[in-house]
CSV table of C-alpha atoms in Angstrom, one decimal:
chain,number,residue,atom,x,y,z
A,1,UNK,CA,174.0,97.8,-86.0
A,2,UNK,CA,177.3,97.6,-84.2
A,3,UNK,CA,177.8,95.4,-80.9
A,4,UNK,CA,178.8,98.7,-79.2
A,5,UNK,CA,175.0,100.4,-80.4
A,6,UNK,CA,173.1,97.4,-79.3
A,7,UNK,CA,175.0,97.0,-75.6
A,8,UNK,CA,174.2,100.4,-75.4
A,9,UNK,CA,170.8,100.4,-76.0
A,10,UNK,CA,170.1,97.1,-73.7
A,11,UNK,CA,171.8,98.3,-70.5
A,12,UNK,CA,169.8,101.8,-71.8
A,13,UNK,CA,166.4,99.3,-71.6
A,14,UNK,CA,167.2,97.4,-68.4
A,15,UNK,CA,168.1,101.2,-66.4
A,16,UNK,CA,164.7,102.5,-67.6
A,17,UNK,CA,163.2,99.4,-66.5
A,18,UNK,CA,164.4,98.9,-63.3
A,19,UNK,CA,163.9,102.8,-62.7
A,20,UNK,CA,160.3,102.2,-63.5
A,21,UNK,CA,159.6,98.8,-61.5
A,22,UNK,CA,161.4,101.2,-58.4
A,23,UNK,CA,158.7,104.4,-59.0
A,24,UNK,CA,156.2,101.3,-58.8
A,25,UNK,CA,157.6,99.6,-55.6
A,26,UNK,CA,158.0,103.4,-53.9
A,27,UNK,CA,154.2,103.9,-54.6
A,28,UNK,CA,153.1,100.6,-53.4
A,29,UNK,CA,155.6,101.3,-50.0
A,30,UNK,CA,154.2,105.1,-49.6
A,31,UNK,CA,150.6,103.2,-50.0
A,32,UNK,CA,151.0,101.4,-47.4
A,33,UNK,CA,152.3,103.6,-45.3
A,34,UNK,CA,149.3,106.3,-45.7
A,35,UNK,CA,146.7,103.5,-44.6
A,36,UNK,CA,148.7,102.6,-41.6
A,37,UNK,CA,148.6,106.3,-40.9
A,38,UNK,CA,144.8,106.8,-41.1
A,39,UNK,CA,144.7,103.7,-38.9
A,40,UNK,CA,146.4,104.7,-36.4
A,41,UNK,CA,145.7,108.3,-36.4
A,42,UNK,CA,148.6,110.3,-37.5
A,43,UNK,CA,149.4,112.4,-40.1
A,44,UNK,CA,152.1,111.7,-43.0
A,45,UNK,CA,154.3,114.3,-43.8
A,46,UNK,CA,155.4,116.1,-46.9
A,47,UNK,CA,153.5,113.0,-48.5
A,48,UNK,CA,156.7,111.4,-49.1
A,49,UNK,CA,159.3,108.2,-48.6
A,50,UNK,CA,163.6,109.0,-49.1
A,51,UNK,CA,165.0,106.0,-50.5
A,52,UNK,CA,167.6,104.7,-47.9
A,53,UNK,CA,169.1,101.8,-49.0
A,54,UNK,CA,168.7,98.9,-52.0
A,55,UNK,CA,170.1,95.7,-51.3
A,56,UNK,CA,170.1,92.2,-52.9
A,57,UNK,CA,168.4,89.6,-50.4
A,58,UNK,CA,167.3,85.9,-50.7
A,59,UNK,CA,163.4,86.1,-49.6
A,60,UNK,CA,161.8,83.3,-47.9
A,61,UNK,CA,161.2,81.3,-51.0
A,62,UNK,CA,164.4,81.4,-51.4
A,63,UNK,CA,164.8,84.0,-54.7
A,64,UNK,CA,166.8,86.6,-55.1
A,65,UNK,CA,165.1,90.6,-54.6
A,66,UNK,CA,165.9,93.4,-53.6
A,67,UNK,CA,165.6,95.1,-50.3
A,68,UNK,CA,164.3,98.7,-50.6
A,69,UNK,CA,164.6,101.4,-47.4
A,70,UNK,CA,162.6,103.8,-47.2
A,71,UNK,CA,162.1,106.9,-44.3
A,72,UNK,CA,159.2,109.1,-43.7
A,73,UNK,CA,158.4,112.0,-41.3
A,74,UNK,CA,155.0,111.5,-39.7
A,75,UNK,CA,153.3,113.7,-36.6
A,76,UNK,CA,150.5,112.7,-34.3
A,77,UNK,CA,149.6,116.1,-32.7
A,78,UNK,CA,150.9,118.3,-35.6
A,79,UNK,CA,153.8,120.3,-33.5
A,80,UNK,CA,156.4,117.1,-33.5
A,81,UNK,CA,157.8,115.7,-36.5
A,82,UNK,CA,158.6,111.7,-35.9
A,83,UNK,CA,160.5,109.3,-37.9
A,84,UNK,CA,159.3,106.1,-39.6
A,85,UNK,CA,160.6,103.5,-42.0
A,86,UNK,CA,159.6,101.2,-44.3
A,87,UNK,CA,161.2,98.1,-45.4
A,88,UNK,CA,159.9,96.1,-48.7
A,89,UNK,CA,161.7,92.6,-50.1
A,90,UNK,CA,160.7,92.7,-53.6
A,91,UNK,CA,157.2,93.8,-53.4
A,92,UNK,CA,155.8,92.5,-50.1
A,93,UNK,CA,156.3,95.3,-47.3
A,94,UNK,CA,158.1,93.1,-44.6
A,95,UNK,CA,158.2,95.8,-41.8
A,96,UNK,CA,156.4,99.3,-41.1
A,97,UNK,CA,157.9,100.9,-38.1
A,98,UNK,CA,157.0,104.2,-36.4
A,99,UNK,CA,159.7,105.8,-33.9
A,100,UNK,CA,158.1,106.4,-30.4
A,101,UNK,CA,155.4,109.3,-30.5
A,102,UNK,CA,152.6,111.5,-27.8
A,103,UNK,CA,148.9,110.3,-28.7
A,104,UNK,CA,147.1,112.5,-28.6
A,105,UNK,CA,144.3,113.9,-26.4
A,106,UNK,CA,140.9,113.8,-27.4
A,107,UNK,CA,139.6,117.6,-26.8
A,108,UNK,CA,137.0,118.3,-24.3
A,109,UNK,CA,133.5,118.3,-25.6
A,110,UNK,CA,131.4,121.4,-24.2
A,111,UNK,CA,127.9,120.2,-23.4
């Protein structure tokens, strides 16, 4: 084998890897996110996270990972769409923020 075939297939290897480890790290982030929903109420929507941003940070050990993005649409009275965001350093979730939304009313109970 030829040092252009074997270059080839190793960056080949380390983009299928690093495509996988991502699907991973986007289903532990859209994890998360669902069980903050349920706890607070609201309703994810279109069951899904849109990669914002990858960066390269130093985490609080001191290694090196990456800093994944990601934004949701959430609603907590099912006629407004909100914003949220999701922020993971490697594969700890370091912040879960919702944009400002109505809470909703309890309805009235008929006796």
């Amino acid at each position: 084998m030829s040092l252009d075939v074997i270059a080839f297939l190793t960056l080949a290897a380390a983009l299928i890897g690093f495509w996988w480890q991502s699907d991973k790290i986007k289903r532990l982030a859209l994890h998360s996110v669902v069980l903050r929903c349920r706890a607070e109420h609201l309703q994810l929507l279109d069951q899904t996270l849109v990669l914002r941003g990858v960066w390269p940070v130093r985490h609080d050990n001191g290694s090196l990972v990456l800093r994944r993005r990601y934004s949701f649409e959430f609603t907590s009275t099912g006629e407004m769409r909100h914003k949220g965001e999701v922020i993971l350093h490697g594969l700890q979730v370091s912040q879960l923020h919702f944009d400002p939304y109505i809470m909703p009313t309890e309805p009235e109970r008929l006796h």
